[in-house]
Coordinates of C-alpha atoms and ligand atoms in Angstrom, one line a residue:
X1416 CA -158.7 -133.8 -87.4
X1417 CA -155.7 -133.4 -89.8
X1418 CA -155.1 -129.8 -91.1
X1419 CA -154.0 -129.8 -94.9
X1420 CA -152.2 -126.7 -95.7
X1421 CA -154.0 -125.1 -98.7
X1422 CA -152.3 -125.2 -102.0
X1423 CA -150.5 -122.3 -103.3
X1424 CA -151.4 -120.8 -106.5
X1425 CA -148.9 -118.0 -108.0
X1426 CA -150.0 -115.4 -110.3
X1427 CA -147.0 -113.9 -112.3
X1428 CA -148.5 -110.5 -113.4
X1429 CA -152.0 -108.3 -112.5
X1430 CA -152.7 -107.1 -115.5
X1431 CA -155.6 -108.3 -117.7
X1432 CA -155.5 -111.6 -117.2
X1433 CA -153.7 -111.8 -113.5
X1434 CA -156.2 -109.1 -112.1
X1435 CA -159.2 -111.3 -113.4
X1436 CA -158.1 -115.0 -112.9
X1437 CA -156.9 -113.7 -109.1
X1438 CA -160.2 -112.4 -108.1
X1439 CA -162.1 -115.3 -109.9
X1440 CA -159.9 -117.6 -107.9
X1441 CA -160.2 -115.9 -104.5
X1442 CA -163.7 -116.5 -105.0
X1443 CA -163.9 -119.5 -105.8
X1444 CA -161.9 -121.0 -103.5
X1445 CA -162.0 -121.4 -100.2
X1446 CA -159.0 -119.8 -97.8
X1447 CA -158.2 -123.8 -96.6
X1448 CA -158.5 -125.1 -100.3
X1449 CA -155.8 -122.5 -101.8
X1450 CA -153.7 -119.6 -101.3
X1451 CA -153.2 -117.1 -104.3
X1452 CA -150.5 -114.9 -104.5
X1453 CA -150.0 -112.0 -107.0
X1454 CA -146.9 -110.7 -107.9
X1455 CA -146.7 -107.3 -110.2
X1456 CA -143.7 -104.6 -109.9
X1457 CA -146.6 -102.4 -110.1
X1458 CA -148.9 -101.5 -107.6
X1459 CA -151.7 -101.3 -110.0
X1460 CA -153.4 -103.5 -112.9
X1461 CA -153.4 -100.7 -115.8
X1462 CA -156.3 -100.4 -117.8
X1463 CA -154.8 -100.0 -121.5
X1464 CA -157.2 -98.9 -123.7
X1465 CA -157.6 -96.0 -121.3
X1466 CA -154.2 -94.7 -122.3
X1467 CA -154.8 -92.7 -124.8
X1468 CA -157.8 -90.6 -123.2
X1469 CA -155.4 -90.6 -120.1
X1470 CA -153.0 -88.8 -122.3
X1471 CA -155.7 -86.5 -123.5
X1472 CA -156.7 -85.7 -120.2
X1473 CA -160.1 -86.6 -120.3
X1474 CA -159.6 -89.2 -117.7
X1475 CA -157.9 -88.7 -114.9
X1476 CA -154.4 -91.2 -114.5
X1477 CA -155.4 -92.6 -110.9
X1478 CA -158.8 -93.4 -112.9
X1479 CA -157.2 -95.4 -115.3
X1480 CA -155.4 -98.1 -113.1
X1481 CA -156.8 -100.0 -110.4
X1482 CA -155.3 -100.6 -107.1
X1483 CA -154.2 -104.0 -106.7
X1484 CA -154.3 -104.2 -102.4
X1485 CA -157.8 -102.7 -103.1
X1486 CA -159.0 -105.0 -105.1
X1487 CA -157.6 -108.1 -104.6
X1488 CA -157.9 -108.4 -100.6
X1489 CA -158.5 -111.8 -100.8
X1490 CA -155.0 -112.5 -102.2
X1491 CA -151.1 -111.8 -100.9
X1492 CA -149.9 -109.0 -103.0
X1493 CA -146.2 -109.1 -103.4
X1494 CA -144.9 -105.9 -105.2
X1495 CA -141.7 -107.5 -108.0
X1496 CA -140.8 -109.2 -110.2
X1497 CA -140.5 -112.6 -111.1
X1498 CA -137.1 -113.1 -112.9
X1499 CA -137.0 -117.1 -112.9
X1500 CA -139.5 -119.8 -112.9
X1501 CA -138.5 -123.0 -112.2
X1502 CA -141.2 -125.5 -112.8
X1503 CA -139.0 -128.4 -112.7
X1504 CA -139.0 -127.3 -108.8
X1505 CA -141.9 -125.3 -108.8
X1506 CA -140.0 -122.3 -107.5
X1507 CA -140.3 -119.0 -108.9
X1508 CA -137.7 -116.3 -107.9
X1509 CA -138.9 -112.5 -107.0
X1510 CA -136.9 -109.6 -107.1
X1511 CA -138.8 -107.2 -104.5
X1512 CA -138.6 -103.5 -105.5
X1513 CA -135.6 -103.2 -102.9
X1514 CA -133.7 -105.7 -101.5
X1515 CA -132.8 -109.1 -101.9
X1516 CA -134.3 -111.8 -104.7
X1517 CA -136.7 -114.2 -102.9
X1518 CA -137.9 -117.5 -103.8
X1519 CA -141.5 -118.5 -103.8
X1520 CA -142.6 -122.2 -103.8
X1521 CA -146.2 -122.7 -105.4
X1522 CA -148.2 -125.5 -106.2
X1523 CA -150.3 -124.1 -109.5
X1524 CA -148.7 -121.2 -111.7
X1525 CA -150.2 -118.8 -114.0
X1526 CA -148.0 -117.0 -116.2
X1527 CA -149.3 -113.6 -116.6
X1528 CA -146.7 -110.8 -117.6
X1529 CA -148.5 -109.7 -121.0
X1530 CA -146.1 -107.8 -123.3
X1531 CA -143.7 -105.2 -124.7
X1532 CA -143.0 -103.1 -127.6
X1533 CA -141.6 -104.9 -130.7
X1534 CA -138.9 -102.2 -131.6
X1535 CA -135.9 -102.5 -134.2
X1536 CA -132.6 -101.8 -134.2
X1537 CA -133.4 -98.1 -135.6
X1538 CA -130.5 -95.2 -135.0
X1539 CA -132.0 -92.8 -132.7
X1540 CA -134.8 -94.7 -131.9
X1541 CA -133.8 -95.4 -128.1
X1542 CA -132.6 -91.9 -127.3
X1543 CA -135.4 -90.0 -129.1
X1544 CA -139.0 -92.3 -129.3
X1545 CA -141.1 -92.9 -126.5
X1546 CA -143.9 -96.0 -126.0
X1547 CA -147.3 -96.4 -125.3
X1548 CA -148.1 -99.2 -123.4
X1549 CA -147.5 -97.7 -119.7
X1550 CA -149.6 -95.0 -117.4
X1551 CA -145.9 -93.4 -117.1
X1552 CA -145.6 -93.4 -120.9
X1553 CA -149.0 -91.4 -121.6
X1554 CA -148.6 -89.0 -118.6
X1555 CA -145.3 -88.1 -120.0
X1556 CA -146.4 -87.6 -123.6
X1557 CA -149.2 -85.6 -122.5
X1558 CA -147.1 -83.3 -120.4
X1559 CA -144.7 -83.2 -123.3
X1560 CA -147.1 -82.4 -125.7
X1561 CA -148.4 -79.2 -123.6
X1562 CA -144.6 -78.6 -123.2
X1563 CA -144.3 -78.4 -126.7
X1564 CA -146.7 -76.0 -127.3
X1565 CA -145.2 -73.8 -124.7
X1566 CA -141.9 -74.1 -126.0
X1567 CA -143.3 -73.2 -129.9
X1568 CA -145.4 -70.1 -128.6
X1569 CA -142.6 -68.9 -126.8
X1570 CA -139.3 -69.3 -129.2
X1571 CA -138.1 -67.0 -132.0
X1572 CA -136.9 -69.5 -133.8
X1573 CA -138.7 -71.2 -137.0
X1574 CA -137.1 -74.8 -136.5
X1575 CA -137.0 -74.8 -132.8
X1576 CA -141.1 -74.0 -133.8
X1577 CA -141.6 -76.5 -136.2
X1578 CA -139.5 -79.3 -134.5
X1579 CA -141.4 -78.8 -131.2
X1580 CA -145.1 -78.1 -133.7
X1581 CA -144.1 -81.9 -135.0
X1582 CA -145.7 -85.0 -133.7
X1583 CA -144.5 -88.3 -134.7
X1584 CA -146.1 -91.9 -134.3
X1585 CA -145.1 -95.1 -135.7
X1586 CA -147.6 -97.8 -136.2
X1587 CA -151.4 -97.5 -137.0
X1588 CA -152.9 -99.9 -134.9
X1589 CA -155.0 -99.6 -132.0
X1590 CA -152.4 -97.7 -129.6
X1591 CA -151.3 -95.6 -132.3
X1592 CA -154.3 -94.3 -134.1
X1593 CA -155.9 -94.0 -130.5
X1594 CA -153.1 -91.7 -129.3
X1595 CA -152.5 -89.8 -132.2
X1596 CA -156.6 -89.2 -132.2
X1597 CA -156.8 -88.3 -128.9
X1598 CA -153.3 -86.0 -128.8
X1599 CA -154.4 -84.1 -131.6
X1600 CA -157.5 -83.5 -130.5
X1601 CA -156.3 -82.6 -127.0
X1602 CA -153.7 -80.1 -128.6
X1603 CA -156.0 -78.7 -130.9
X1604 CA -158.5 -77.8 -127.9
X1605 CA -155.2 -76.4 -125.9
X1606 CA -154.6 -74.1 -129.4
X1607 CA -157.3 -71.4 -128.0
X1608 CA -154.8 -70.5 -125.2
X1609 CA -152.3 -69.6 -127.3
X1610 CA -152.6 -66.8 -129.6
X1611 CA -149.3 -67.6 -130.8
X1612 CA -150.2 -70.6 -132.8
X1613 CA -152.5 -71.8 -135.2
X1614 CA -154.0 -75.5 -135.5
X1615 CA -151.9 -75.2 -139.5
X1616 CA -148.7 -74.9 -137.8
X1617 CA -149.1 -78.5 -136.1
X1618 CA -147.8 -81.3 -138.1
X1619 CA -149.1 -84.4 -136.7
X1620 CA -147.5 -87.6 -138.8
X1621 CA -149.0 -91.2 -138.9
X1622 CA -146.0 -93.7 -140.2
X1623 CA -147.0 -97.1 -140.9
X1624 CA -145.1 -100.0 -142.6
X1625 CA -147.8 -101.4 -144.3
X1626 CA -150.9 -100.2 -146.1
X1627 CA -153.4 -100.9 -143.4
X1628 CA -155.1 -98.2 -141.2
X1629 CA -156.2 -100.0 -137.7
X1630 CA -157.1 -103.3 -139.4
X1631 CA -158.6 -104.4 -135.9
X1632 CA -162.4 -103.1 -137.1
X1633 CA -161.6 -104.3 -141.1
X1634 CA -161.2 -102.7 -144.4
X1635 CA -164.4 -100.5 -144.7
X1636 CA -164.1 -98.8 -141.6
X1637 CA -160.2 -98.9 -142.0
X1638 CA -160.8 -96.4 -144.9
X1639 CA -162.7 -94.3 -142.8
X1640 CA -160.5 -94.0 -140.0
X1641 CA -157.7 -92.8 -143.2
X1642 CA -160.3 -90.4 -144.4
X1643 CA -161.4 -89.0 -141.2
X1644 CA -157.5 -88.3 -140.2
X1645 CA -156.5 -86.8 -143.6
X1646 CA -159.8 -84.7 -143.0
X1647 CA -157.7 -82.9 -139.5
X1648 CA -154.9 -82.4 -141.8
X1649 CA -152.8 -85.3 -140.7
X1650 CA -149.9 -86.7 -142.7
X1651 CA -150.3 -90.1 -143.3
X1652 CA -147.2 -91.7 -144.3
X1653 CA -148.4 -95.6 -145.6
X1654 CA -146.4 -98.3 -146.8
X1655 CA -143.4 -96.4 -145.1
X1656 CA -140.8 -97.2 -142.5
X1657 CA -139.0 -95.4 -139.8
X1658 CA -135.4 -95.5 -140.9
X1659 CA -133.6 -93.5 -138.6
X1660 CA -134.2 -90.6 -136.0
X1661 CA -130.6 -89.9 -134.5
X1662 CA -130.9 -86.5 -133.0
X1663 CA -134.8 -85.9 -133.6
X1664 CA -134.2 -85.9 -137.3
X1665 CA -137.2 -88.4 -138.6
X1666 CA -135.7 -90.6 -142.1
X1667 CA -138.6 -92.2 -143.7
X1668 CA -138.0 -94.9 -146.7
X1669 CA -140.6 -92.4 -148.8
X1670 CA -137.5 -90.5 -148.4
X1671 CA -138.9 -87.7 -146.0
X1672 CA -136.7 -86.0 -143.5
X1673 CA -137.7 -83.3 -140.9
X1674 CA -136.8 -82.8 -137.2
X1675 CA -139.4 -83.7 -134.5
X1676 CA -138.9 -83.2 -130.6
X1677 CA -142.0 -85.9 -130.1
X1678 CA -141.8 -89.6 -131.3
X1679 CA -143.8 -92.0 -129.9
X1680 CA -143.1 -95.8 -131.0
X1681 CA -146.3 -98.4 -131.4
X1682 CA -145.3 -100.8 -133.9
X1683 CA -146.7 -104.2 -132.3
X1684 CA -145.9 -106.3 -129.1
X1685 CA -144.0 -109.1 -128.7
X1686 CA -144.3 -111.5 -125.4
X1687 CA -142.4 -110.1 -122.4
X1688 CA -139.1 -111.3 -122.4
X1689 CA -139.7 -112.2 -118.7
X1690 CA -140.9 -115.9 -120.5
X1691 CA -137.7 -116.6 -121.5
X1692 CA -136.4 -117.0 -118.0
X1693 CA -138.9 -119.8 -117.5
X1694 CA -138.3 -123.4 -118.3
X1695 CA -141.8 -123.9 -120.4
X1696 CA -141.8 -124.0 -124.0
X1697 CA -141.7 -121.2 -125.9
X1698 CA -143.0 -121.0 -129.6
X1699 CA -141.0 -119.3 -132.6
X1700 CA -142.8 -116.1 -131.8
X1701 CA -141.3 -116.3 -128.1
X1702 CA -145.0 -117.1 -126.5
X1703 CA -145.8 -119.6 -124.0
X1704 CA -147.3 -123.0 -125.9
X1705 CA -150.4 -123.2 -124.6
X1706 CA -153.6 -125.7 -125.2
X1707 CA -157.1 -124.5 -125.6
X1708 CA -157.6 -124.9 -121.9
X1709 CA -155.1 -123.0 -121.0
X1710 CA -152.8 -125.2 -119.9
X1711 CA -148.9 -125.1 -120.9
X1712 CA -148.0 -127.7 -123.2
X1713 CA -144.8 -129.9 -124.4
X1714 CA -145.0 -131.6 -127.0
X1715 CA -148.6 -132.1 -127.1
X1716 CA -148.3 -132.9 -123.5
X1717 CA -150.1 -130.7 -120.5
X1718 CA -147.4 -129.3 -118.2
X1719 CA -148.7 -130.5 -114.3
X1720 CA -149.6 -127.0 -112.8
X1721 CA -149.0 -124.6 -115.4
X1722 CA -150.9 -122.3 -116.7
X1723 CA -151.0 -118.9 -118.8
X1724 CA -153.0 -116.9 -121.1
X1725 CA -152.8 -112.9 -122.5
X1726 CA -150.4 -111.5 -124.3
X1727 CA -147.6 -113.5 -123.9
X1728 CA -149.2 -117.1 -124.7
X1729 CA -150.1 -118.7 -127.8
X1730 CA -153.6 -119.9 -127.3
X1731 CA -154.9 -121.7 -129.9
X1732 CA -158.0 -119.5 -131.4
X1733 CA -160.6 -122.7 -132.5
X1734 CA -162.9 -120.2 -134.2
X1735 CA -160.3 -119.8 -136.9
X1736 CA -158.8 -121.4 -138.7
X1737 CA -156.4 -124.9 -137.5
X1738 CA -153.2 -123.2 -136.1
X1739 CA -154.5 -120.1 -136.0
X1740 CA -153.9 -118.2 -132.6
X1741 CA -155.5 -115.6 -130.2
X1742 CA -154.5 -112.3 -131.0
X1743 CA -153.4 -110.0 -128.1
X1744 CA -156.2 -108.2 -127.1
X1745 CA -157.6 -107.5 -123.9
X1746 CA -161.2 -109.0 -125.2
X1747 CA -159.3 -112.3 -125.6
X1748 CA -157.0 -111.4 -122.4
X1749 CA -160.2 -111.0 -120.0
X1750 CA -162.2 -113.9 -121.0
X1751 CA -159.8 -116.4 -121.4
X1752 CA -158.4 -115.3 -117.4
X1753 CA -162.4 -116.1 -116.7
X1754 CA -162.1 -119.5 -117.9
X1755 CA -158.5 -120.3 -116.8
X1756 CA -159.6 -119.8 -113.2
X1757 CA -162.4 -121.4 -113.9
X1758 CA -160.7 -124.3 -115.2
X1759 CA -157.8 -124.2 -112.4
X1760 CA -160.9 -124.7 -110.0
X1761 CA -162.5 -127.4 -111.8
X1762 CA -158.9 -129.4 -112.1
X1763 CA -158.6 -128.5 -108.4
X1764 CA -161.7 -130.2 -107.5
X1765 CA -161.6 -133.3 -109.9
X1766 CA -164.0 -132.0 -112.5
X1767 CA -163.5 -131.7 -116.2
X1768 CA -161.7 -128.6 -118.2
X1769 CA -163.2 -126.8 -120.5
X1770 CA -161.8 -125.2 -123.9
X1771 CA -161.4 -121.3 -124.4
X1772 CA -163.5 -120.9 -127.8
X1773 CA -164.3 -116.9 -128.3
X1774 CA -165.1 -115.3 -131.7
X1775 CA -163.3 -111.6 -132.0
X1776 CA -166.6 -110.0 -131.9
X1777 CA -164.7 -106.8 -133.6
X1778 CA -163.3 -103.3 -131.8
X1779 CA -164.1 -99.9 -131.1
X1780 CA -161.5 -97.0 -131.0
X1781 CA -161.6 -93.5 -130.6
X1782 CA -160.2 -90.6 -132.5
X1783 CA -160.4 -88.1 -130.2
X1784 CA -163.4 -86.3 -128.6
X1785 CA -166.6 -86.9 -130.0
X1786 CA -165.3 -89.1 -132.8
X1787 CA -164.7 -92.8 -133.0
X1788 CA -165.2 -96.0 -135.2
X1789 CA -166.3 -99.2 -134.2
X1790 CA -166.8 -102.6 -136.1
X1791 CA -168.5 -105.0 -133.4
X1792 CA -170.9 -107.8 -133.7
X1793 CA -170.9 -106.8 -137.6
X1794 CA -172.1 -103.1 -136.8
X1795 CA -170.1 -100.9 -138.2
X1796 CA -170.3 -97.1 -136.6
X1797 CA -168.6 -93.9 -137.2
X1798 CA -167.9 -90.2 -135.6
X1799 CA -170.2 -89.6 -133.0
X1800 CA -172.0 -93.3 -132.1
X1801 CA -169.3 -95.0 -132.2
X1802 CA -167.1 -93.0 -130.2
X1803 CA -169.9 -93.3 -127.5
X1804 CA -170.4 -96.9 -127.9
X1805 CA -166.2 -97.1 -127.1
X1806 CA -167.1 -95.2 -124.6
X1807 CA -170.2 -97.4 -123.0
X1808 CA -168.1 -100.7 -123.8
X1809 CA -164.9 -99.5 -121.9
X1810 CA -166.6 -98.2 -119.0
X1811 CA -168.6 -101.5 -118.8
X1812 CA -165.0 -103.7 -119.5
X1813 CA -162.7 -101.2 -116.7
X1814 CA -162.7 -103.6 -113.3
X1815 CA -164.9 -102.6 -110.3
X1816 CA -167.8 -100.2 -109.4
X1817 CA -165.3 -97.6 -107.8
X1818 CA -163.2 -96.8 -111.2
X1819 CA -166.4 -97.1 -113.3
X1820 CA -167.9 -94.2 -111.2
X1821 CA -164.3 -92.6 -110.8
X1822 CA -164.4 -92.7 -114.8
X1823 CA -167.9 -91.6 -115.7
X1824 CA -167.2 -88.3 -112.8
X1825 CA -164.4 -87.6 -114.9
X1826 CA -165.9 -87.7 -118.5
X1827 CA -168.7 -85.6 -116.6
X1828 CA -166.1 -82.8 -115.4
X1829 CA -164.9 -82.9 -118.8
X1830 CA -168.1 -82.1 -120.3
X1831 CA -169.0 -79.2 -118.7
X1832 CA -165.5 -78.0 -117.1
X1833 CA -163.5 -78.1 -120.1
X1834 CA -160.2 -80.6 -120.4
X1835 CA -157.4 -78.8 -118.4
X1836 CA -154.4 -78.6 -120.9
X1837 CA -151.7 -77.8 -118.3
X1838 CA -148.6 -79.5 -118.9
X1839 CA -147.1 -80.5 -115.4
X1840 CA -143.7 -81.4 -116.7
X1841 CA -142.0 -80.3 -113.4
X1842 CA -143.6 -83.9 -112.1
X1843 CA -141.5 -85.3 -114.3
X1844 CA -137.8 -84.1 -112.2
X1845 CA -139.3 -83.0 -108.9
X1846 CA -135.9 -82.8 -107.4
X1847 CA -134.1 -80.2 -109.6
X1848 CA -135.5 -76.9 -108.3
X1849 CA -134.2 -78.0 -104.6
X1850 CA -131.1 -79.3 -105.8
X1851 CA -130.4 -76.2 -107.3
X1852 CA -130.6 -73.9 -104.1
X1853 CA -129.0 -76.9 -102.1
X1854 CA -125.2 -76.3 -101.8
X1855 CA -122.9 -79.0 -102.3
X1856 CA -121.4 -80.9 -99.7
X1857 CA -117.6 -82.1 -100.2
X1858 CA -118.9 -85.9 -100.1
X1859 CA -121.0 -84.8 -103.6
Ligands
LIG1150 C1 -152.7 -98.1 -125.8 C2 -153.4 -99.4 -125.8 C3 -154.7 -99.5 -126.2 C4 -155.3 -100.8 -126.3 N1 -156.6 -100.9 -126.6 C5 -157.2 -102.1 -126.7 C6 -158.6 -102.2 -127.0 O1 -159.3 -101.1 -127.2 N2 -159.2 -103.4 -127.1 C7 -158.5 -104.5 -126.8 O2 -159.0 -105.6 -126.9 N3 -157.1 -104.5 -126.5 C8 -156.5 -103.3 -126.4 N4 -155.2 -103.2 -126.1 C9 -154.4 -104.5 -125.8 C10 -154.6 -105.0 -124.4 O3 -154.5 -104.0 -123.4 C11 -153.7 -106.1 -124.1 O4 -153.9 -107.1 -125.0 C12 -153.9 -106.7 -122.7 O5 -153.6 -105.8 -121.7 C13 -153.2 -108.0 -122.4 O6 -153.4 -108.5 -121.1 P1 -152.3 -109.2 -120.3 O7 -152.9 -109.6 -119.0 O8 -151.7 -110.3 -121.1 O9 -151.1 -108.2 -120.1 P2 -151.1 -106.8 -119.3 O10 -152.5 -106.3 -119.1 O11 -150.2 -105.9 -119.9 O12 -150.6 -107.2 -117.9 C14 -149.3 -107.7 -117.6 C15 -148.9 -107.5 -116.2 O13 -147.7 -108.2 -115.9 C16 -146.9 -107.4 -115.1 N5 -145.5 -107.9 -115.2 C17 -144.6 -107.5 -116.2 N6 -143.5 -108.2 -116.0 C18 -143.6 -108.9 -114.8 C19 -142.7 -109.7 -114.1 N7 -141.5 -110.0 -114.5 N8 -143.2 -110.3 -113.0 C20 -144.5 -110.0 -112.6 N9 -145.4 -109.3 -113.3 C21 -144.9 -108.7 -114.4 C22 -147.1 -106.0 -115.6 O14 -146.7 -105.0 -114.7 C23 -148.6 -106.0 -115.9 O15 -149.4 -105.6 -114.8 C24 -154.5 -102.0 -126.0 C25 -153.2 -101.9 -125.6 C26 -152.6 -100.6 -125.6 C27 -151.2 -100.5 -125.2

């Protein structure tokens, strides 16, 4: 009998849509049919709209990311990243963690890597602002947060107080109401260990460009969300820009200036610049040109064996409107991995493809313990329901059994045990207390 080595089908990126598609495709497919192969520089597929109540410590940071040799056993896990794609050899080059760049030949590609903060040229803004899009990123702010508080309970000295007392986030979409929600609430809970401070010596500043408040769940509950925020005292700064924060000192166009030690950056996304060093087409917004099926196109044409979806590909949305596209969302990011595979499968096996067509049924997002808003399926919720339906839809959307039950143990904990709000900061430069009763050698 003649052996027909399987085909190889590279995933670039094990995040909402990699993490998916890969399992769907293992499968589906049959070890002698196809080979799929992961590649992430992380070891985990992270969970996003966990962030924020990783940050707040309601869940715990393992909780929020999933193992990708635990999960995807059926695939070859290869910890890099992919720097260059050459379909025009179908080649794609790696660049391990350590070591030498590697090539990888592959017969199918799907072009996974999502996307990155959209930041401007701002003065200050590299040295001084931090994002949101990474389990590092939240497990930092949280510990700087707590660190914060330490530092204002413990100085003499008003601005040294009031810079460390004054929270900063740009953008007032999902990422950023969420953390600012959660962070305040997590800080105000912290407050009733320190006898120092009062919840009135926190400033907590919301900056946003234009006048929209989390558009994602619409105008009505938009005005809520302002309402609700203005109601913990928050300063909401609309229609305003970030002009400059050299040295912690926050310049706003409304012509506000004050020092803040914590800045935290979630003006939009743009597609990870890793799609450059590919040789698909790009569209002006630097996204993969995609067709409804997924495919990559040229010039109207399908691309042989490429693929991609998420964040950094422009899908056409057909419920909209003509040349409307998906927005970047993990609702769209999940399902449309779901029917890529699907689709990869059926062009594998000489069937038909099918079109991604998927209505944004709406969002949930919370504010913070016990509160929430949510606009789905055109039910619109506030406080207390709908901070429990974000709850109930994330635990259901979070991939498999063991972080559901990893998730709902922790929200249990929580309930009864009380958040800890202890900053572990020292995680952060583990090295410097040995390094400082390690003499030096001449070589150093
Ligand atoms: C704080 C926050 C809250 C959010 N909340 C919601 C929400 O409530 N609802 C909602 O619908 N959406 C939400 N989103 C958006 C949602 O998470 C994204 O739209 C979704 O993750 C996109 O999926 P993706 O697979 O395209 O990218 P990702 O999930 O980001 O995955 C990309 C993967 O590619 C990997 N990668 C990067 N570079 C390379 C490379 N060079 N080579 C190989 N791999 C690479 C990354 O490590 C990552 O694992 C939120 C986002 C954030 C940041």
């Amino acid at each position: 009998m003649k052996y027909v080595k399987p085909l190889r089908i590279l995933v670039v990126g094990a995040g909402h849509v990699g993490l998916y598609a890969a399992l769907r495709l293992s499968r589906k497919l049959r070890a002698t049919e196809a080979e799929v192969v992961v590649v992430d520089p992380q070891p985990h597929m992270t969970y996003q709209p966990f962030l924020p109540e990783a940050a707040a410590g309601n869940i715990s940071p393992r909780h929020t990311v999933v193992p990708l040799r635990r999960e995807l056993r059926r695939c070859t896990v290869v910890q890099g990243a992919v720097t260059k794609v050459e379909h025009s050899r179908k080649v794609a080059t790696v660049q391990p963690v350590v070591g030498p760049s590697r090539e990888i030949p592959y017969d199918h590609i799907l072009v996974a890597p999502g996307s990155v903060s959209r930041t401007l040229p701002i003065p200050g803004l590299r040295e001084h602002a931090v994002g949101f899009k990474t389990i590092g990123e939240a497990i930092w702010l949280r510990n700087h947060v707590l660190e914060c508080l330490d530092i204002a309970a413990a100085t003499t000295d008003e601005q040294t107080r009031r810079r460390a007392l004054t929270f900063v986030v740009i953008g007032a979409g999902f990422a950023g109401v969420e953390a600012l929600g959660e962070m305040e609430d997590m800080a105000r809970d912290a407050l009733r260990y320190y006898p120092e401070l009062k919840a009135d010596d926190m400033h907590w500043v919301l900056v946003e460009a234009t006048q929209r408040v989390l558009p994602e769940v619409g105008p009505q509950m938009g005005a809520y969300t302002v309402e609700a925020l203005l109601k913990r005292n928050m300063d909401l700064r609309l229609g305003t820009r970030l002009e400059s924060c050299v040295d912690g000192v926050v310049k706003l166009s409304d012509g506000g200036e004050f020092g803040a030690d914590t800045i935290v950056w979630t003006a939009g996304v743009k597609a990870h610049p890793m799609v450059a060093a590919t040789d698909f087409p790009l569209n002006p917004q630097g996204k993969i040109t995609c067709d409804a099926t997924l495919r990559v196109v040229r010039d109207g044409q399908v691309v042989e064996g490429a693929w991609s979806a998420g964040d950094c590909a422009a899908v056409p949305d057909l419920t909209a409107a003509a040349g409307e596209l998906c927005s970047p969302s993990a609702q769209h990011a999940v399902r449309q991995a779901t029917r890529l595979a699907d689709n990869l499968v059926a062009e594998l096996r000489g069937r038909p493809v099918k079109e991604y067509r998927h209505k944004h049924v709406g969002s949930v997002a919370s504010l913070g313990l016990h509160k929430g808003v949510a606009h789905v399926y055109g039910v619109k919720a506030k406080g207390l329901p709908a901070w429990f339906m974000h709850r109930t839809y994330h635990m259901s959307r979070i991939p498999s059994f063991n972080r559901k039950v990893r998730v709902v143990v922790d929200w249990t904990l929580a309930l009864f045990l009380k958040r800890e709000v202890v900053s572990l900061g020292a995680l952060h430069q583990p090295m410097d207390p040995f390094a400082q009763v390690t003499a030096p050698t001449k070589q150093d």
